[in-house]
C-alpha positions as MATLAB code, in Angstrom:
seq = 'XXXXXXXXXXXXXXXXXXXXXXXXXXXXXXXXXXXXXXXXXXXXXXXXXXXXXXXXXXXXXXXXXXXXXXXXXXXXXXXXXXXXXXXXXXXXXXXXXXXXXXXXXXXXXXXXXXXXXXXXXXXXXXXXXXXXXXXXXXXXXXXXXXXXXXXXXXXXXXXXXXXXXXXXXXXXXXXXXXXXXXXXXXXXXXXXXXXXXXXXXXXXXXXXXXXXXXXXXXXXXXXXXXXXXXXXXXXXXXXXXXXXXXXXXXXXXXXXXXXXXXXXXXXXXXXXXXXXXXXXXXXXXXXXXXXXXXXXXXXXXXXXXXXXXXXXXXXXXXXXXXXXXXXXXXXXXXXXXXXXXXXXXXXXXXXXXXXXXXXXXXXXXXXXXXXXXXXXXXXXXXXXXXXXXXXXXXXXXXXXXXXXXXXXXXXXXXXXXXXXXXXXXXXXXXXXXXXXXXXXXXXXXXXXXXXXXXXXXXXXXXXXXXXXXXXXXXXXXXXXXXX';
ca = [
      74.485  136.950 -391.292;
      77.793  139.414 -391.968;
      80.375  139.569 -389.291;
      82.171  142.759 -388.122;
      85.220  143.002 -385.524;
      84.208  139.605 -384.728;
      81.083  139.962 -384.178;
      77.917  138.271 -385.872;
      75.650  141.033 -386.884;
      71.509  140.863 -387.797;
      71.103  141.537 -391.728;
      68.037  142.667 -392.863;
      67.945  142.365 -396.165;
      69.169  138.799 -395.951;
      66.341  137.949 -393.723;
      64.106  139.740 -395.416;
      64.844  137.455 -398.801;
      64.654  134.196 -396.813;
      61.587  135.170 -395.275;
      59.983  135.572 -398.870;
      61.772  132.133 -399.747;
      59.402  128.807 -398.975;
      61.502  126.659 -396.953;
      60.220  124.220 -394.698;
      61.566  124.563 -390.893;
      64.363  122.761 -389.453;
      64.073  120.776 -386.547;
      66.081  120.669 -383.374;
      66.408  119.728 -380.206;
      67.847  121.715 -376.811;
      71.015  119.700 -375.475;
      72.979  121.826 -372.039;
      76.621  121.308 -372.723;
      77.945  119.750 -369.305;
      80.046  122.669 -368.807;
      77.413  125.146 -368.479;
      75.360  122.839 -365.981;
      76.884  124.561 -362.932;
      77.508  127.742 -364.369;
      75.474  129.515 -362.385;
      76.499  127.857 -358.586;
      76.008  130.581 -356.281;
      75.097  133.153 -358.784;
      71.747  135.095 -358.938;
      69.963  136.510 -362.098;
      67.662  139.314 -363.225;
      65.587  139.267 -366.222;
      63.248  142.350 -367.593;
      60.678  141.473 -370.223;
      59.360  144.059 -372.496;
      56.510  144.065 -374.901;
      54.089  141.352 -375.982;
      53.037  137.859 -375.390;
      55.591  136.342 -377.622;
      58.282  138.178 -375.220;
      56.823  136.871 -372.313;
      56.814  133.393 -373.648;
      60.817  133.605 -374.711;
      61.355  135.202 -370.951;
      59.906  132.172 -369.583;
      62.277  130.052 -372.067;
      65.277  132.478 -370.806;
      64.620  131.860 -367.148;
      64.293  128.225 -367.854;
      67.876  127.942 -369.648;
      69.524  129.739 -366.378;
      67.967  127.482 -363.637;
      69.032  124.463 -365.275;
      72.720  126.194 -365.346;
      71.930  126.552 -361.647;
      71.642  130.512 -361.421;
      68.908  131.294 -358.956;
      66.173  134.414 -359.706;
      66.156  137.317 -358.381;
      63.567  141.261 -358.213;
      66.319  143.255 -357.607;
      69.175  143.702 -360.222;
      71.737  145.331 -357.451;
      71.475  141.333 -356.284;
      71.817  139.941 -360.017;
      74.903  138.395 -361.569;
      73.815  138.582 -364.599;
      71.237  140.773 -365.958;
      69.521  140.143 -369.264;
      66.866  142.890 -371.544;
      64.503  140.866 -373.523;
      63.655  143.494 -375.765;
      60.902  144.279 -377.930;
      61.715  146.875 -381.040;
      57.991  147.245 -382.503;
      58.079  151.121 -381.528;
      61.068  153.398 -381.099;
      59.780  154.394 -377.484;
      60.002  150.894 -376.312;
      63.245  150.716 -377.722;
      63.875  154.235 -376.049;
      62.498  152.649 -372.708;
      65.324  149.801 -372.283;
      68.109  151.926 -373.596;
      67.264  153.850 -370.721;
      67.237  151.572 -368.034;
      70.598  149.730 -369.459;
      72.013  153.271 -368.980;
      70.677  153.936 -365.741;
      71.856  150.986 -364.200;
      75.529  151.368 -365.686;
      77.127  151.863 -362.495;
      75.960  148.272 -361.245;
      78.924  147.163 -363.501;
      81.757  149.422 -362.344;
      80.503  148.430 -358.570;
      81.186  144.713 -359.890;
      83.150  144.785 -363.178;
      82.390  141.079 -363.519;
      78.426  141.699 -363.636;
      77.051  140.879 -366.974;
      74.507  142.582 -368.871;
      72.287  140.860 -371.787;
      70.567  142.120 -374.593;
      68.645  139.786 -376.749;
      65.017  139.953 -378.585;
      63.631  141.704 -381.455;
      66.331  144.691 -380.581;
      69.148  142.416 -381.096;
      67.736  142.070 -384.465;
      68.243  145.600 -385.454;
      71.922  146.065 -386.614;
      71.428  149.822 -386.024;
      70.200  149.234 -382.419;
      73.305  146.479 -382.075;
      75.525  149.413 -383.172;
      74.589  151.919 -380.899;
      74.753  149.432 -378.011;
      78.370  148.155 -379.114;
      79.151  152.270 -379.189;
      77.667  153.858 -376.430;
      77.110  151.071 -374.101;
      79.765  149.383 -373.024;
      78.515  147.855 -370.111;
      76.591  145.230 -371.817;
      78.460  142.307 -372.496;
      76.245  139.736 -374.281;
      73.859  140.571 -377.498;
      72.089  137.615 -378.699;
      68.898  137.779 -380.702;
      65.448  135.612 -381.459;
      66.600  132.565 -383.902;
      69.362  131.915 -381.747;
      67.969  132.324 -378.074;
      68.463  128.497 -377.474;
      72.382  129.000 -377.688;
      71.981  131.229 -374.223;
      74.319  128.975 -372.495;
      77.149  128.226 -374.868;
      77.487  132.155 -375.307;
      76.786  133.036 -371.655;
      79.748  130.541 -370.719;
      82.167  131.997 -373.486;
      81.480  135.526 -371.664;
      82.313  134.652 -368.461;
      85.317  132.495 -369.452;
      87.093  134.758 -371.563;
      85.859  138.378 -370.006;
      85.038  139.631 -373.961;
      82.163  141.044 -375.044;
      79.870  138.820 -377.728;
      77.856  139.426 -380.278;
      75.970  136.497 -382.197;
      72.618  137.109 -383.994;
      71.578  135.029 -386.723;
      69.566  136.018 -389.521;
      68.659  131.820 -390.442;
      65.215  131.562 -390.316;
      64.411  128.230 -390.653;
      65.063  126.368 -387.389;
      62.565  125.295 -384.542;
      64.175  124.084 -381.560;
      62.077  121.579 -379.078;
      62.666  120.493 -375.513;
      63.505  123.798 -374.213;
      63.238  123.960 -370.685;
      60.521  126.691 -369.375;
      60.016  128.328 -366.251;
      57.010  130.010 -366.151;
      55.552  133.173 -364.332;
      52.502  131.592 -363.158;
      51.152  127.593 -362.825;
      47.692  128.024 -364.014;
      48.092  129.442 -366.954;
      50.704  129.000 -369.845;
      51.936  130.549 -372.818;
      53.082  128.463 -375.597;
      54.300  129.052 -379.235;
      52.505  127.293 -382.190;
      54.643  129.373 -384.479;
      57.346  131.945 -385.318;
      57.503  134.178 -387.472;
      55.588  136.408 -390.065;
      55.177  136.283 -394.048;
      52.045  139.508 -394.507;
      55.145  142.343 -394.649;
      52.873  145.424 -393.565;
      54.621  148.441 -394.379;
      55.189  149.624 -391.150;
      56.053  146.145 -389.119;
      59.526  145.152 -388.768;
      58.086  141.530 -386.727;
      59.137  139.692 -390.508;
      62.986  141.191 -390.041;
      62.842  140.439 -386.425;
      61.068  136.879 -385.543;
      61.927  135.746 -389.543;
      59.325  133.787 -391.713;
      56.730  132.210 -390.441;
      57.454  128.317 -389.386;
      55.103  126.013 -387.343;
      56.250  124.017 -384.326;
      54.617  120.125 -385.387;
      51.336  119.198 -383.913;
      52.823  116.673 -381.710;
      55.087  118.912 -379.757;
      52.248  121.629 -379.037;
      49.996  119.209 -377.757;
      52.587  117.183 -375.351;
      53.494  120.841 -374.023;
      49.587  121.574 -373.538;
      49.108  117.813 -371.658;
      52.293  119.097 -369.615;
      50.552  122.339 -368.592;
      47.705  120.705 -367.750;
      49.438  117.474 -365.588;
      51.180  120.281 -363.994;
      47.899  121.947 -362.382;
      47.638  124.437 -365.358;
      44.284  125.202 -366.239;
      44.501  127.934 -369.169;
      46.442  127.718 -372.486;
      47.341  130.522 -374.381;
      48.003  129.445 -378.197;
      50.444  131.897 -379.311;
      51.942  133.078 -383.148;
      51.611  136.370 -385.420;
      49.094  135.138 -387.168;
      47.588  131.769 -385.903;
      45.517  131.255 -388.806;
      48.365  130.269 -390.742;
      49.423  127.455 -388.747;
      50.807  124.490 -390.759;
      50.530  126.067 -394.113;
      54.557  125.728 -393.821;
      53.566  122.328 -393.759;
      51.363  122.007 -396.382;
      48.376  121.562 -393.739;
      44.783  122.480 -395.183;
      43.369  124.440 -392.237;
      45.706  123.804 -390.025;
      44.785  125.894 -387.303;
      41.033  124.545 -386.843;
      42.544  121.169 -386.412;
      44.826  122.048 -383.725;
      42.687  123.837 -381.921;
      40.458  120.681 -381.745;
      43.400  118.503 -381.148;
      44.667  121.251 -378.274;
      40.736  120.702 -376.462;
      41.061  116.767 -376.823;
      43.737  117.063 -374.271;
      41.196  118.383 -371.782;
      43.149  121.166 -370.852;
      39.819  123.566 -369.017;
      40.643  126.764 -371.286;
      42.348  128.131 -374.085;
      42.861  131.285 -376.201;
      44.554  132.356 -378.809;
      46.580  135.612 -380.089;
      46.512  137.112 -382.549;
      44.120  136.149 -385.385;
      44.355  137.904 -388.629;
      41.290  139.454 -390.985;
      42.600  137.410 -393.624;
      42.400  134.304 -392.661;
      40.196  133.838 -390.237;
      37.821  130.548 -391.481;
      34.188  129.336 -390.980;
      35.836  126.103 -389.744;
      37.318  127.931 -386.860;
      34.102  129.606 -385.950;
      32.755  126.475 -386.085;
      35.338  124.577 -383.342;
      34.841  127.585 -380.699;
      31.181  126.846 -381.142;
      31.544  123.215 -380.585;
      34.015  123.241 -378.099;
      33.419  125.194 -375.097;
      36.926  124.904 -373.599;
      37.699  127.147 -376.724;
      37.077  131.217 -374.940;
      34.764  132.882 -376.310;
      37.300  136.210 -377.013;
      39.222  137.108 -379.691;
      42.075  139.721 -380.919;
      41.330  140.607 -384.165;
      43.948  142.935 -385.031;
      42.451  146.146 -387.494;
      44.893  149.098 -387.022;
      43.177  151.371 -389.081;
      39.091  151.823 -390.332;
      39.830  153.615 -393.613;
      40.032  151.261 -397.006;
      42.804  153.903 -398.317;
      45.442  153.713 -395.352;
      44.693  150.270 -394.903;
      46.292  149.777 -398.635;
      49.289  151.976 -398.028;
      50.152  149.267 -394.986;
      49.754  146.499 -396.876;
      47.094  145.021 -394.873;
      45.078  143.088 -397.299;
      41.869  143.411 -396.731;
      39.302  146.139 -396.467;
      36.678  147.221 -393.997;
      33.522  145.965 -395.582;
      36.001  142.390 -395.116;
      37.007  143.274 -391.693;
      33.248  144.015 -391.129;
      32.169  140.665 -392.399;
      34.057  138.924 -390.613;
      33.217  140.790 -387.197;
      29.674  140.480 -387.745;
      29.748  137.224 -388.569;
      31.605  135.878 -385.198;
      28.946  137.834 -383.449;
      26.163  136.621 -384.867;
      27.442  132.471 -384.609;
      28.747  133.719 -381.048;
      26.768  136.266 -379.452;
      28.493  136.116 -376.271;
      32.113  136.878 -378.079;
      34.354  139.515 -376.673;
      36.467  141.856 -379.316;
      39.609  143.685 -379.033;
      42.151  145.241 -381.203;
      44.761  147.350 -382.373;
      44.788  150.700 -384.089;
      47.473  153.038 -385.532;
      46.902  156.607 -385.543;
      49.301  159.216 -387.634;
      50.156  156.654 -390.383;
      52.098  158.506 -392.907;
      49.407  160.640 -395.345;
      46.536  160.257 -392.760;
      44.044  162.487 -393.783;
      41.499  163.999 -390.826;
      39.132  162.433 -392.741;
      40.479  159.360 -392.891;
      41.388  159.036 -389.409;
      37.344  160.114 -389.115;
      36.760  156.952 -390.708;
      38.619  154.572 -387.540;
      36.316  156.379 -385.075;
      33.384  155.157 -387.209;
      34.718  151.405 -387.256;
      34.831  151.795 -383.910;
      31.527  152.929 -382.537;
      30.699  150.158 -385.119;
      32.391  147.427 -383.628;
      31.869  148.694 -380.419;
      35.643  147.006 -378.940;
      35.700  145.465 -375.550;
      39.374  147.130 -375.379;
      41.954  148.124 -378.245;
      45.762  148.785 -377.890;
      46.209  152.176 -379.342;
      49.172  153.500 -380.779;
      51.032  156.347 -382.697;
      52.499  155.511 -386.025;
      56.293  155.022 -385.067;
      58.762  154.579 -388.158;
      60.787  151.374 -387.544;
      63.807  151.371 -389.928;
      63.932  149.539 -392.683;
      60.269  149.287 -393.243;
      58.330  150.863 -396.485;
      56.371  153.062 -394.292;
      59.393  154.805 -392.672;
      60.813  156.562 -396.203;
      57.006  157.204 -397.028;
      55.857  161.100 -397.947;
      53.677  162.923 -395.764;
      54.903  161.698 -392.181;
      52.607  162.980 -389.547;
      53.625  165.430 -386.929;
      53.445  164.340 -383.456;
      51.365  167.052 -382.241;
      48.479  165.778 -384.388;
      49.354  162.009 -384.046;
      48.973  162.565 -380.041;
      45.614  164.774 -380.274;
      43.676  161.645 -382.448;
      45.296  159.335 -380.282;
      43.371  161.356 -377.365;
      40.301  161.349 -379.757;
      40.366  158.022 -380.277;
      40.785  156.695 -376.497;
      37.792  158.579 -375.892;
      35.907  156.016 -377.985;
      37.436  153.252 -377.210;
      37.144  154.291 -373.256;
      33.620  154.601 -374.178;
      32.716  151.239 -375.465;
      34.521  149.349 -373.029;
      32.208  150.833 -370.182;
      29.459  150.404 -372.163;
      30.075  146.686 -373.160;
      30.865  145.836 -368.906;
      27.851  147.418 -367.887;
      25.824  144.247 -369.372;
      27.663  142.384 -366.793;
      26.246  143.978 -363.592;
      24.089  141.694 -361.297;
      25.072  138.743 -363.579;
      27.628  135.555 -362.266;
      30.725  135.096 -364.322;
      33.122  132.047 -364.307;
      36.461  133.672 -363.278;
      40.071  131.852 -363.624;
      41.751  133.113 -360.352;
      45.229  133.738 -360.931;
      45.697  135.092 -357.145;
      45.285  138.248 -354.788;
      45.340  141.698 -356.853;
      48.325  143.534 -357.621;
      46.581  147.005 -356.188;
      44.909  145.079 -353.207;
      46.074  141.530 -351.419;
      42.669  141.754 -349.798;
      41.449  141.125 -352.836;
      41.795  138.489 -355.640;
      41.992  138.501 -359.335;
      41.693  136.445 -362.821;
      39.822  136.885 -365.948;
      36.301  135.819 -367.233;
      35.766  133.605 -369.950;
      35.203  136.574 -371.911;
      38.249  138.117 -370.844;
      36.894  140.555 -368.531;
      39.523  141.107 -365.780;
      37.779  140.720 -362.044;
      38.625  141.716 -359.125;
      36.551  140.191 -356.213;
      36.053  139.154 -352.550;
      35.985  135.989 -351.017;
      35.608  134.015 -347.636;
      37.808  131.581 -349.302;
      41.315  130.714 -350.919;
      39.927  130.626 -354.517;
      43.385  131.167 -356.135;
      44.446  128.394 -359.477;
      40.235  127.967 -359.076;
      37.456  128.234 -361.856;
      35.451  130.397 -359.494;
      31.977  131.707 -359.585;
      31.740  135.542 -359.048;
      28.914  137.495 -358.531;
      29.505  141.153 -360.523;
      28.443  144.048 -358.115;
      30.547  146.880 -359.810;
      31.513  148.138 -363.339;
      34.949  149.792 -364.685;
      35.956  150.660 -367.966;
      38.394  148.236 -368.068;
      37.600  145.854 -364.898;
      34.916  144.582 -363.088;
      34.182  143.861 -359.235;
      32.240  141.346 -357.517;
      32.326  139.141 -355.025;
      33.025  135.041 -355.001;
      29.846  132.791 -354.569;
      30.404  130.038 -352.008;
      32.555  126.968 -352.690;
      29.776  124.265 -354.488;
      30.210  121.138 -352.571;
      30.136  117.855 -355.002;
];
């Protein structure tokens, strides 16, 4: 870390070196100084999450640290105290997107000068980002980024006790903190972290600089969290890291992941998945455990973000198709009921027509369940930002159209199976378009929206599938089974 005008800045390059370094986590524990345990008497807060699952998870974490200060939630940030931007930095538009909204709500602090505004996640890491938020937005008081998210309190209180901005965000890499309290968005299903962190350094990912080198939380912790979530009514565990596969090898654990996952269904939690699994890694012994155990969905996120051999060199990937291939075909012939999706770049710098050609092929080949699609976006300070031949964003958008097409395509084509069939559906409540309707996904991941004469919500529900979407399905709930 390198302080400036007091402030503790991100530094890339350091993290970058430690992240390359082996050193085995450090582990702490989450301990509320007494003075911040009624910090938040009478005072409401407002947190907006951006971005992916790991953001969601540390939102959760977030909300947890400010109800056991005492601060009290709240939808509307004209009614928040404090107001705090979990941020995600992976492309500039996201980063674009919260700027915006910090700037548009700007004159919530000169209506109440003693409002405070927090920035912390994968932004926070960026010392560019952290210096055009110390220079053009002065309304946020509190920066804090993703090693040190457990210190929320101690900085929160040193804000509104001495009425001067802060800045802390370390670049230490090393640390896993336990025992931090959670409060999460729904009951029947939680997220929780196996591990932080990334070592693969593609050349256009800034997650390494960001969330640091990758360190694994200890078997024993995951698994009392997972017997927590499910003594709590929860009925769906989502095993979260960059690249599970690599749990424990910190650790010096042989296959680390397989064994977890058959520790994690030994708790008899009813359901888990898993995000995101990488080409490189992924093992027979793995297949193996979602074959044996059927509280392991069958689903997976198997990450591509390209189908030609030549781009997928220039990012550093480390594998090619014919291995991306193998491994695809393989989990669908062991698993024939297995549900794929993905994620695929477009417009990565020197991306040839033809090579761009060559991800269409992969997928009418693989024939994805759903992909998240994206235009190359340089993130500073990765290899793929300063590299020749960036592509111009009239082209990047017209493949990205091309390639929806496909993957629009596929999706219908892969829920059409479904219709007239009964699928097992995890309710998670009434729909977001339709409260006369209810929701949750399929143990293939199939998001279903159905009818029922009952209540079925936090229920494993059987649904009868009378319509087809590209992206949903429809159906309506068979009756209650009596035991």
């Amino acid at each position: 870390m390198k302080k400036q005008n007091d402030y503790i800045l991100p530094d890339h390059k350091a993290a970058a070196q430690r992240t390359k370094e082996a050193v085995e986590p450090e582990y702490g524990l989450f301990s509320l100084n007494s003075e911040c345990e009624a910090l938040g008497e009478g005072k409401k807060y407002f947190i907006r999450t951006y971005g992916c699952q790991a953001n969601v998870r540390d939102g959760e974490t977030i909300a947890g640290m400010m109800e056991v200060m005492n601060f009290t939630p709240c939808t509307d940030p004209k009614e928040a105290d404090v107001l705090i931007f979990n941020t995600c930095a992976v492309r500039r538009a996201a980063e674009e997107h919260v700027l915006g909204e910090i700037g548009m709500l700007k004159g919530l602090k000169k209506e109440n000068p003693d409002r405070i505004f927090c920035v912390c996640g994968c932004m926070a890491q960026e010392e560019a980002v952290v210096q055009e938020i110390l220079k053009y937005y002065p309304q946020v008081d509190l920066i804090f980024g993703t090693h040190n998210l457990y210190r929320l309190p101690d900085l929160l209180k040193k804000v509104m006790q001495t009425k001067k901005r802060s800045v802390e965000v370390f670049s230490e890499q090393g640390r896993v903190i336990e025992d931090l309290p959670v409060r999460r968005n729904q009951s029947i299903k939680g997220y929780i972290d196996i591990m932080y962190g990334c070592n693969k350094f593609c050349t256009y990912c800034i997650v390494p600089y960001t969330r640091g080198k990758e360190r694994s939380r200890r078997v024993g912790d995951i698994l009392r969290e997972v017997q927590q979530l499910r003594d709590d009514g929860g009925k769906e565990a989502m095993l979260l890291g960059q690249n599970v596969n690599a749990f424990g090898k910190d650790l010096g654990m042989e296959d680390g992941f397989t064994k977890l996952l058959i520790k994690v269904a030994e708790t008899g939690i009813e359901r888990i998945r898993f995000y995101s699994a990488s080409p490189r890694d992924y093992s027979e012994t793995t297949i193996q455990a979602m074959l044996d155990y059927p509280s392991i969905m069958p689903s997976l996120h198997l990450p591509v973000q390209s189908g030609s051999n030549s781009v997928l060199r220039r990012m550093a990937r480390g594998y090619t198709i014919e291995e991306y291939k193998e491994v695809y075909d393989r989990l669908k012939q062991r698993i024939p009921n297995i549900t794929f999706t993905t994620d695929l770049i477009v417009g990565f710098p020197g991306e040839t027509e033809e090579e761009f050609q060559e991800t269409l092929d992969l997928v009418d080949y693989c024939r994805f369940d759903n992909a998240y699609s994206f235009m190359y976006s340089p993130r500073s300070g990765t290899p793929a930002a300063i590299m020749e031949n960036q592509i111009p964003e009239n082209i990047k958008k017209e493949r990205l159209l091309r390639l929806n097409e496909h993957i629009n395509h596929w999706a219908r084509v892969n829920n059409e199976k479904y219709m007239d069939t009964v699928v097992e559906v995890l309710c998670e409540g009434t729909s977001k378009k339709d409260d006369t309707v209810y929701s949750g996904y399929s143990r293939e991941n199939k998001l279903v929206n159905f009818r029922s004469d009952y209540n079925p919500t936090g229920k494993i529900v059987k649904v009868h599938i009378t319509g087809v979407k590209s992206f949903s399905l429809d159906g309506i709930a068979l009756p209650q089974e009596t035991d």
